[in-house]
Short mmCIF file of C-alpha atoms in Angstrom, two decimals:
data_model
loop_
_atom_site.label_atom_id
_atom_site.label_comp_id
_atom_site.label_asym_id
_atom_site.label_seq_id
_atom_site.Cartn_x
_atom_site.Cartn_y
_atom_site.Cartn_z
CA UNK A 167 -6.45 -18.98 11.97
CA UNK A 168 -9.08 -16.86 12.76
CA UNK A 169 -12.21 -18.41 11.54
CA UNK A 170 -12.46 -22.11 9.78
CA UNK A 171 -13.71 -22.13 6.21
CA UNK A 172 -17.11 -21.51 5.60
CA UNK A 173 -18.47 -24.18 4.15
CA UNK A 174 -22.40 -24.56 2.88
CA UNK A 175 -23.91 -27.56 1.53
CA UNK A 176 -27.19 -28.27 -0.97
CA UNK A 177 -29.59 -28.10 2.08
CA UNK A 178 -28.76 -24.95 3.60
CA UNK A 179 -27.86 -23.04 0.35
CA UNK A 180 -31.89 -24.15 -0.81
CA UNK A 181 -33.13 -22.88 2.44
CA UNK A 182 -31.31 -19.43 2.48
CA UNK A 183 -32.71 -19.41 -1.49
CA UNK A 184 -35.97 -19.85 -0.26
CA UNK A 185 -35.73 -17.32 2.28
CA UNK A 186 -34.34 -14.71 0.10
CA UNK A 187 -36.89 -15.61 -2.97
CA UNK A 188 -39.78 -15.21 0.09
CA UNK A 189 -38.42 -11.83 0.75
CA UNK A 190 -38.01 -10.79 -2.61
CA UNK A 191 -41.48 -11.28 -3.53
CA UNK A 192 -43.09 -9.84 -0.32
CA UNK A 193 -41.22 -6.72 -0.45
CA UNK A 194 -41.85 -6.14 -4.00
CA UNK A 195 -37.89 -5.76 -4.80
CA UNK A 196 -36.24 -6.34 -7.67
CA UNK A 197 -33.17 -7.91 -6.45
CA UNK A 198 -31.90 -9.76 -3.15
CA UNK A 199 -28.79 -10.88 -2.67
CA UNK A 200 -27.21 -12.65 0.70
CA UNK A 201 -22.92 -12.17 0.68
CA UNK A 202 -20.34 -12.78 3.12
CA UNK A 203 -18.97 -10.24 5.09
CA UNK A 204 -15.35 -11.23 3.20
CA UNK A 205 -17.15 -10.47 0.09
CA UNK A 206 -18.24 -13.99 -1.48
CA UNK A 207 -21.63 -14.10 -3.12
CA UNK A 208 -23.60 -16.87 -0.84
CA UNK A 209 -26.66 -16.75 -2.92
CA UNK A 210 -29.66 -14.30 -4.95
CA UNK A 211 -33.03 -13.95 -6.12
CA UNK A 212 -34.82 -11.58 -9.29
CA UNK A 213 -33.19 -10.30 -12.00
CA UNK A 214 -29.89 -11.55 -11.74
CA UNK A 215 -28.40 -11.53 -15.42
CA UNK A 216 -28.32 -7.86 -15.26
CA UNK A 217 -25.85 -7.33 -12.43
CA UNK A 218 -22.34 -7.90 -11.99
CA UNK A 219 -22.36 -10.20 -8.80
CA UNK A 220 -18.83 -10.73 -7.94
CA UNK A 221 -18.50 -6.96 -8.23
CA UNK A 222 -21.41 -6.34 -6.25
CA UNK A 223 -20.60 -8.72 -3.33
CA UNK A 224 -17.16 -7.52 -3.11
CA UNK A 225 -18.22 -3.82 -3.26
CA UNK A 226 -20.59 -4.51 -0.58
CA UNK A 227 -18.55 -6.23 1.43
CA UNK A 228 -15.80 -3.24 1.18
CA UNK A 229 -18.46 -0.52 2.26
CA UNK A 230 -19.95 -2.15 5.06
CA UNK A 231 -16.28 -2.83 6.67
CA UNK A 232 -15.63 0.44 6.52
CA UNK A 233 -18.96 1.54 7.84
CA UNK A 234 -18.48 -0.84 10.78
CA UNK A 235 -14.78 1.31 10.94
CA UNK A 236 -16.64 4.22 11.09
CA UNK A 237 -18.90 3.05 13.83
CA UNK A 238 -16.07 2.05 15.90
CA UNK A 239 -14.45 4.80 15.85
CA UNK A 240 -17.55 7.21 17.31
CA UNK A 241 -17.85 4.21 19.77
CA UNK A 242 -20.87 2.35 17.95
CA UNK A 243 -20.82 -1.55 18.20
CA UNK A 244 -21.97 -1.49 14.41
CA UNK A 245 -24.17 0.28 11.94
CA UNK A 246 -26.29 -2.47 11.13
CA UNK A 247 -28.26 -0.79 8.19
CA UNK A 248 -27.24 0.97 5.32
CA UNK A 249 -29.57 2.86 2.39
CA UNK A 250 -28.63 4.45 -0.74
CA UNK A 251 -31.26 6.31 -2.46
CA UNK A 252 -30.92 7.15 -6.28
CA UNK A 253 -33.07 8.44 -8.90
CA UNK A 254 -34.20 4.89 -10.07
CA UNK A 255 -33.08 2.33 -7.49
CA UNK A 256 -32.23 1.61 -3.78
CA UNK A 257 -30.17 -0.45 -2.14
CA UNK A 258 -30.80 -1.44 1.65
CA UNK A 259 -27.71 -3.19 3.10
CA UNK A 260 -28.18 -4.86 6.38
CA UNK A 261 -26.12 -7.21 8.38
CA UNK A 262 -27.41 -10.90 9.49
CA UNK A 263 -25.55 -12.32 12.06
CA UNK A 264 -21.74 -12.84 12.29
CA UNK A 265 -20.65 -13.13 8.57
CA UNK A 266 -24.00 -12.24 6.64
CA UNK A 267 -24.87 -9.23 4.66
CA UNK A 268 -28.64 -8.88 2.57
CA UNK A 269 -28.39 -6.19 -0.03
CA UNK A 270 -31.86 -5.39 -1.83
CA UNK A 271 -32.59 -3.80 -4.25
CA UNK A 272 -35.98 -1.67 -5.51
CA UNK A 273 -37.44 0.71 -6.95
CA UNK A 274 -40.43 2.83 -6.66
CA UNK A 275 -42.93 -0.25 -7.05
CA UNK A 276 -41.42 -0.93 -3.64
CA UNK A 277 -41.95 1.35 0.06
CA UNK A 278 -38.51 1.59 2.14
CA UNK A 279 -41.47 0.98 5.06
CA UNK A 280 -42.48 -2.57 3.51
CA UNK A 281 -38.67 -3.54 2.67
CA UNK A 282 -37.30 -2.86 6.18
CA UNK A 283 -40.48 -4.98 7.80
CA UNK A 284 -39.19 -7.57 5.66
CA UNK A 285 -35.96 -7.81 5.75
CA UNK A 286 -36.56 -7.70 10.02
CA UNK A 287 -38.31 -10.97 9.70
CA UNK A 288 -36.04 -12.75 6.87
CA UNK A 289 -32.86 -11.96 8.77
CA UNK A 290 -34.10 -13.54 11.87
CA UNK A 291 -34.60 -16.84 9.71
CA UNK A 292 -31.29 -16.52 7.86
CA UNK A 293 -29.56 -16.14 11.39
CA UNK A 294 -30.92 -19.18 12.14
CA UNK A 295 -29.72 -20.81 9.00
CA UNK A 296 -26.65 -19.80 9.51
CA UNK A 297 -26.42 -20.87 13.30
CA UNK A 298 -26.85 -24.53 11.55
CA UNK A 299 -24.24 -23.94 9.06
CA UNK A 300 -21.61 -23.10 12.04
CA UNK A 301 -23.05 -25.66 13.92
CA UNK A 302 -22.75 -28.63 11.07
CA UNK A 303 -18.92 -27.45 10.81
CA UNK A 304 -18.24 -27.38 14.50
CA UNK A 305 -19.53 -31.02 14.24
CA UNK A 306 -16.98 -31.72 11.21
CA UNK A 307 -14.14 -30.50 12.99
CA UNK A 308 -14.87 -32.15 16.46
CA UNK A 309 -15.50 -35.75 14.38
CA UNK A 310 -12.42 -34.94 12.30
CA UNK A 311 -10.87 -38.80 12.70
CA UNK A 312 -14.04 -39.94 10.32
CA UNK A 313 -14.67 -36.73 8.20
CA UNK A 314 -12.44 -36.56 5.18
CA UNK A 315 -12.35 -33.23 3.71
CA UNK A 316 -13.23 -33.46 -0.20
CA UNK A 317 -10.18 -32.15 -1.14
CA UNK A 318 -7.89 -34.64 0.77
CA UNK A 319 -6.68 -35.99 -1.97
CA UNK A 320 -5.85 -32.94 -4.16
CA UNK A 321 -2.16 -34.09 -5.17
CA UNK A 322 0.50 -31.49 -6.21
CA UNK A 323 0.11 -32.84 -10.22
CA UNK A 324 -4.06 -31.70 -9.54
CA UNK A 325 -2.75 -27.95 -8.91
CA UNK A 326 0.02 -28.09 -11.15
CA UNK A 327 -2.74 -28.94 -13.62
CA UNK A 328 -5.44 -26.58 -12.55
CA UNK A 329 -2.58 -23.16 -13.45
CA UNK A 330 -1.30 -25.18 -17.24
CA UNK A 331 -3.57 -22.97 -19.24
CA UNK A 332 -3.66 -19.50 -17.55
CA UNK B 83 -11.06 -18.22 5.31
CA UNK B 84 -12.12 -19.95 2.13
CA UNK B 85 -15.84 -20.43 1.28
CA UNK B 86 -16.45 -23.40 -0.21
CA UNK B 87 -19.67 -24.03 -1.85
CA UNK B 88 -21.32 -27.54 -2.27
CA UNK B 89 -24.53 -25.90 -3.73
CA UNK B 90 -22.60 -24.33 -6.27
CA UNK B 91 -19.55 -27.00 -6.30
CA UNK B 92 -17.06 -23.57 -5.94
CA UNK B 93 -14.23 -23.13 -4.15
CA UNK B 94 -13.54 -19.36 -3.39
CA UNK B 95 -10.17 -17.97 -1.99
CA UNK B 96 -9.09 -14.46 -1.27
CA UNK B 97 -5.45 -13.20 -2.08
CA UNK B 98 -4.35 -9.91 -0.89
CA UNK B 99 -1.59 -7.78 -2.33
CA UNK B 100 0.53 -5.95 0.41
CA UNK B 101 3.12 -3.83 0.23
CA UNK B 102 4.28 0.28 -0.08
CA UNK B 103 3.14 2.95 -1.97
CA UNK B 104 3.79 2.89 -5.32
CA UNK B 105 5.66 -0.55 -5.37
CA UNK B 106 3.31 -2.35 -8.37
CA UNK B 107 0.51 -4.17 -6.45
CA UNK B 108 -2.13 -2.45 -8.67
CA UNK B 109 0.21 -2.84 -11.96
CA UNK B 110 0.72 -6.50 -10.81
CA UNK B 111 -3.66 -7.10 -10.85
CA UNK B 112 -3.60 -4.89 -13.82
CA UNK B 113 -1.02 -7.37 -15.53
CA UNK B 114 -3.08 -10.55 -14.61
CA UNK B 115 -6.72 -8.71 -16.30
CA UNK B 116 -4.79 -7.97 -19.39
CA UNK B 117 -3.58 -11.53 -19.78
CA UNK B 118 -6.42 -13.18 -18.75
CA UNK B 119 -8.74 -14.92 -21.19
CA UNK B 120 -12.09 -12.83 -20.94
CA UNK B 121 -14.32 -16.37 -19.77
CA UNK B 122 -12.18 -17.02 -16.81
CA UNK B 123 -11.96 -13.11 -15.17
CA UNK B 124 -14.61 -10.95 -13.72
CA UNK B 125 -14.59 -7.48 -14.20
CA UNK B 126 -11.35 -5.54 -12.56
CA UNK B 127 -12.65 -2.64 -9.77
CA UNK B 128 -10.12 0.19 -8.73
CA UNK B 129 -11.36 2.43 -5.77
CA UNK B 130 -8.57 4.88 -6.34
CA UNK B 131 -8.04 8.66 -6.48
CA UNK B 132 -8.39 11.24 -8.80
CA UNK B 133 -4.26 10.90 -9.62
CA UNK B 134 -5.01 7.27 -9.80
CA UNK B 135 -3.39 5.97 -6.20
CA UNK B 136 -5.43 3.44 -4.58
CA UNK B 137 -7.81 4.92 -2.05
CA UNK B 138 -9.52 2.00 -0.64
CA UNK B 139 -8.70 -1.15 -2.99
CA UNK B 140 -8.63 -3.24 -6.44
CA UNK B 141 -10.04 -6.24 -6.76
CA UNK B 142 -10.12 -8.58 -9.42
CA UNK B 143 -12.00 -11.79 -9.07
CA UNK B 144 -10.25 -15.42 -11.28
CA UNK B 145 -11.43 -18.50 -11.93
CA UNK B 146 -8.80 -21.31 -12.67
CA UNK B 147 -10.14 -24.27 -13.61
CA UNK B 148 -11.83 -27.56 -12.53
CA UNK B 149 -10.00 -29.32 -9.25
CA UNK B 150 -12.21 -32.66 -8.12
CA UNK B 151 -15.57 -31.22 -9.47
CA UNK B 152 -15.13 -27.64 -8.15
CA UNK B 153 -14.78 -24.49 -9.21
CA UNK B 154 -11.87 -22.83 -7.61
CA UNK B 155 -12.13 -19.42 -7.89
CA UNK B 156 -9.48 -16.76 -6.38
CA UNK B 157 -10.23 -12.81 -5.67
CA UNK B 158 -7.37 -10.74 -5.61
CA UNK B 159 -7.02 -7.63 -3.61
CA UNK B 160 -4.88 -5.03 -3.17
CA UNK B 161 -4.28 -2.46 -0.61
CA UNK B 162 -3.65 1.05 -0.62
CA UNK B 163 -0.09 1.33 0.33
CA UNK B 164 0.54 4.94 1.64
CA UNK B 165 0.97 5.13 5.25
CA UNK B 166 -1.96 7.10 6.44
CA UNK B 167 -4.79 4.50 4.90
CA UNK B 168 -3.64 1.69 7.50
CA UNK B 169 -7.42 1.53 8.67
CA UNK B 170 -8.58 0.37 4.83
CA UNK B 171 -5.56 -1.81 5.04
CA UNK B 172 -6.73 -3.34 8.01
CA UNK B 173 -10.29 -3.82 6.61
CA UNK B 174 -9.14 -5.79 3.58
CA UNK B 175 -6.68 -8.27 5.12
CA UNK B 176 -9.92 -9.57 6.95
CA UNK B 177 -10.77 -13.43 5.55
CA UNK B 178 -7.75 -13.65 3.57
CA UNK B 179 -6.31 -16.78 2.86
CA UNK B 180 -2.99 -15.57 1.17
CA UNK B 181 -0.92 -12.94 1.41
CA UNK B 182 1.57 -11.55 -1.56
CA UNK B 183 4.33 -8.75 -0.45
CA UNK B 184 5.43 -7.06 -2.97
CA UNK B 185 8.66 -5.01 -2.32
CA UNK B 186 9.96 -2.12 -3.95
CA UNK B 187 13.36 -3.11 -5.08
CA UNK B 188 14.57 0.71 -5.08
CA UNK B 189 17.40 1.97 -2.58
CA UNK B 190 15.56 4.77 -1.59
CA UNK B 191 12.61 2.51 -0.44
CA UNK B 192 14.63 0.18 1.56
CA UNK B 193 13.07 1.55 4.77
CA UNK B 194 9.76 2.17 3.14
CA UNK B 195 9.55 -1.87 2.70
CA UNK B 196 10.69 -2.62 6.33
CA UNK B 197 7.56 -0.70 7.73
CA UNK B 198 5.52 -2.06 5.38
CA UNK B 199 6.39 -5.49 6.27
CA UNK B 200 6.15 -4.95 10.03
CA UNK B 201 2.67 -3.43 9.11
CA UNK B 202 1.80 -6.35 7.81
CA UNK B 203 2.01 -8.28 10.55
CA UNK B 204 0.74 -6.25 12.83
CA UNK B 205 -2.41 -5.89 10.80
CA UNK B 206 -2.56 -9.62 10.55
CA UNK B 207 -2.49 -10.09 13.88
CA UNK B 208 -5.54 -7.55 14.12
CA UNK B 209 -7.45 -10.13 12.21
CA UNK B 210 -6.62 -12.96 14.30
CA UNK B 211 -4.18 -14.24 11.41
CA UNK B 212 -0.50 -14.56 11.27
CA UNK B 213 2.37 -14.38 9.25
CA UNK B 214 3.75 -17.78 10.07
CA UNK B 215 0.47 -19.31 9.67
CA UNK B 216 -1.15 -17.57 6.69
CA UNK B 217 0.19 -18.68 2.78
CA UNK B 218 2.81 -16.24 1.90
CA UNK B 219 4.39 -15.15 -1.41
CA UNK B 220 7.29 -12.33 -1.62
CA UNK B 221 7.99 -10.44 -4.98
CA UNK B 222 11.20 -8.28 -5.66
CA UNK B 223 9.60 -5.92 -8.06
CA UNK B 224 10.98 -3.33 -10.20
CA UNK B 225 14.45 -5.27 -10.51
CA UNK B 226 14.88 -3.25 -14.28
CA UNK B 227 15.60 -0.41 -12.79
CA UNK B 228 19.13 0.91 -12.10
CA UNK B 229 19.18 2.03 -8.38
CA UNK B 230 18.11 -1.53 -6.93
CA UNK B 231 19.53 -3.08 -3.57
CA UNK B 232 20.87 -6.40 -4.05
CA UNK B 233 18.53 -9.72 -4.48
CA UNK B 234 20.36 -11.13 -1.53
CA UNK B 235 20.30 -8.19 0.43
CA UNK B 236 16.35 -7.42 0.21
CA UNK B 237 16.11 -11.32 0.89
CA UNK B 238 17.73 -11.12 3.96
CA UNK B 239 16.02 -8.29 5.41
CA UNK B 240 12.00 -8.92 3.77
CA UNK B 241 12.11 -12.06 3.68
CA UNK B 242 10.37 -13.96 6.59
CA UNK B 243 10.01 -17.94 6.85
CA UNK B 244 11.98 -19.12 4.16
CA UNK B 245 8.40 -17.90 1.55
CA UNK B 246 9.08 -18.82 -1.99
CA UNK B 247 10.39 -15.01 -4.31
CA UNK B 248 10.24 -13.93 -7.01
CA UNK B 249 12.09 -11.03 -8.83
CA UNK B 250 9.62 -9.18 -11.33
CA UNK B 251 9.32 -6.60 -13.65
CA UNK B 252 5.44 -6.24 -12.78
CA UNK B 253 4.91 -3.34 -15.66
CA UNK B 254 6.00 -5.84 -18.43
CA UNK B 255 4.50 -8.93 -16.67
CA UNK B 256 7.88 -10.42 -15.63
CA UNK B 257 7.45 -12.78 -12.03
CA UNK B 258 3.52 -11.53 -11.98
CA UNK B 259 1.95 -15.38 -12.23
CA UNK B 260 4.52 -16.92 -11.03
CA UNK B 261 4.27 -14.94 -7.87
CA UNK B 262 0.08 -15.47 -8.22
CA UNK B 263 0.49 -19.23 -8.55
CA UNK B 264 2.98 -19.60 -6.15
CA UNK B 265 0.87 -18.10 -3.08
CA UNK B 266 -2.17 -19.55 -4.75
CA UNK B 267 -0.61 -23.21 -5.11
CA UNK B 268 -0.26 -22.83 -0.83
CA UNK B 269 -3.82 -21.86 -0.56
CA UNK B 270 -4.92 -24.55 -2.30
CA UNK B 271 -2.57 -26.96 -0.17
CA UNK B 272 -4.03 -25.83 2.75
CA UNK B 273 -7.39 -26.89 2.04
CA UNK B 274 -6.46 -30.76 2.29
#
């Protein structure tokens, strides 16, 4: 398979949290969200009852592949911003390592200027965080013999179970 | 590539619909929103064209229930089927962890099914994934209508490593979650 599941435990999901909430407040945005480049919503800060997140990951995730497609095909390793101004808000999409997009989103309390600063120096800290995430599952899979994976013991009757009501 | 989240104690898994034009993946999504109780489905997005054919893709994100303390949730793609968007096709079969072809059971898109198939795989193999590895669901749809090739002829030629089928009737529902829970029963398995 081409990449191993990405797994993220309590101590790395509180320090991307932290580092998104830091950014957040320091770039005077409304929202900041961190998904996966497959579209999964890995965590957010501000507002967040207001916005469709699933939506919103998975949205992001599908124009930033095909911005990456576009860059290919002019011969660009990657476009690793994105901006879309509108009449209220902007987003700024930007890509953090391997598998990481930040979206952000502000309005006019907010400079582009001040957001893009920011968003330099979170995304070298999230890199970092996520280095230790690939790192901690590297570990997992080359100790395999004594890690048991949590959902060893889902038995056929568990699934069976899980689908009854839908 | 599943993302499972001990923060959040989720489990999130991404099934994509494959297939040819106009062969139901949309109407199958479109089946599961309707019959979906509103607290376990997330709102339903079509990227599609002005004559409503996909353009880029649907997606439709499910939560099932409770397995060991998790939440295992499933989002469900589809691609657009006509020939000339293979590039978005590529794009979405990227992190999948199951893969649902659904075949158009029509004579007349016998051929249409083949090259969609061997698409597939090609595509797959783009991503670094592959048909014999990857969960894999096939669905005869539109078996009501009159001018359909034989079960056991489309079986022979679509089918690819003995996958679990289903004949359905995607427009009135018929085969839709048992194709969904078939592919998403292997995903599942494949986490252990």
């Amino acid at each position: 398979m081409a990449l191993p599941d990405f797994v993220m435990y309590e101590e790395e999901y509180n320090k991307l949290k932290e580092v998104i909430e830091r950014l957040k407040e320091e770039s005077g945005s409304k929202i900041v969200f961190l998904v996966d480049k497959n579209g999964q919503q890995i965590a957010g800060a501000g507002e967040l009852g207001n916005i469709d997140a699933t939506s919103l990951a998975s949205l992001t995730a599908g124009n930033v592949a095909a911005t990456d497609g576009l860059a290919k095909l002019i011969g660009e390793k990657e476009f690793s911003l994105l901006f879309h101004e509108g009449e209220r808000d902007n987003l700024h999409i930007s890509i953090v390592g391997k598998r990481g997009i930040l979206v952000v989103i502000f309005d006019n309390k907010a400079t582009l200027g001040l957001v893009r600063l920011r968003v330099k120096k979170a995304s070298q800290e999230l890199e970092k965080i996520f280095d230790l995430i690939d790192e901690k599952a590297k570990k997992q899979v080359g100790d395999s013999e004594n890690f048991e994976s949590p959902f060893a013991e889902i038995t056929e009757d568990d699934i069976d179970k899980l689908f009854g009501d839908i | 590539m599943a993302f499972i989240n001990h923060a959040a104690k989720e489990i999130n898994c991404k099934i994509v619909y494959y297939g040819p034009g106009l062969c139901g993946k949309t109407t199958n999504l479109q089946y599961i929103y309707t019959k979906t109780a509103e607290e376990r489905k997330g709102k339903m997005i079509s990227l599609a064209t002005e004559t409503d054919r996909t353009l880029y893709f649907d997606f439709l994100p499910i939560d099932i229930g409770t397995i060991h303390g998790f939440k295992v949730k499933f989002q469900l793609y589809t691609v657009p089927g006509q020939v000339f968007y293979n590039a978005s096709r590529k794009l979405i079969l990227k992190g999948a962890d199951g893969v649902i072809f659904v075949a158009d059971s029509q004579e007349e898109r016998f051929e249409a099914n083949i090259e969609s198939l061997e698409n597939l795989q090609e595509n797959l193999i783009e991503n670094n994934l592959s048909l014999d590895l990857i969960p894999y669901v096939l669905q005869l749809n539109k078996r009501d209508l009159p001018n359909v090739v034989p079960v056991e002829e489309l079986i022979q030629e679509l089918r690819y490593k003995g996958e679990p089928y289903f004949e359905a009737v995607a427009i009135q529902g018929l085969g839709v979650f048992e194709t969904f829970k078939a592919c998403a029963k292997q995903v599942l398995q494949t986490l252990r």
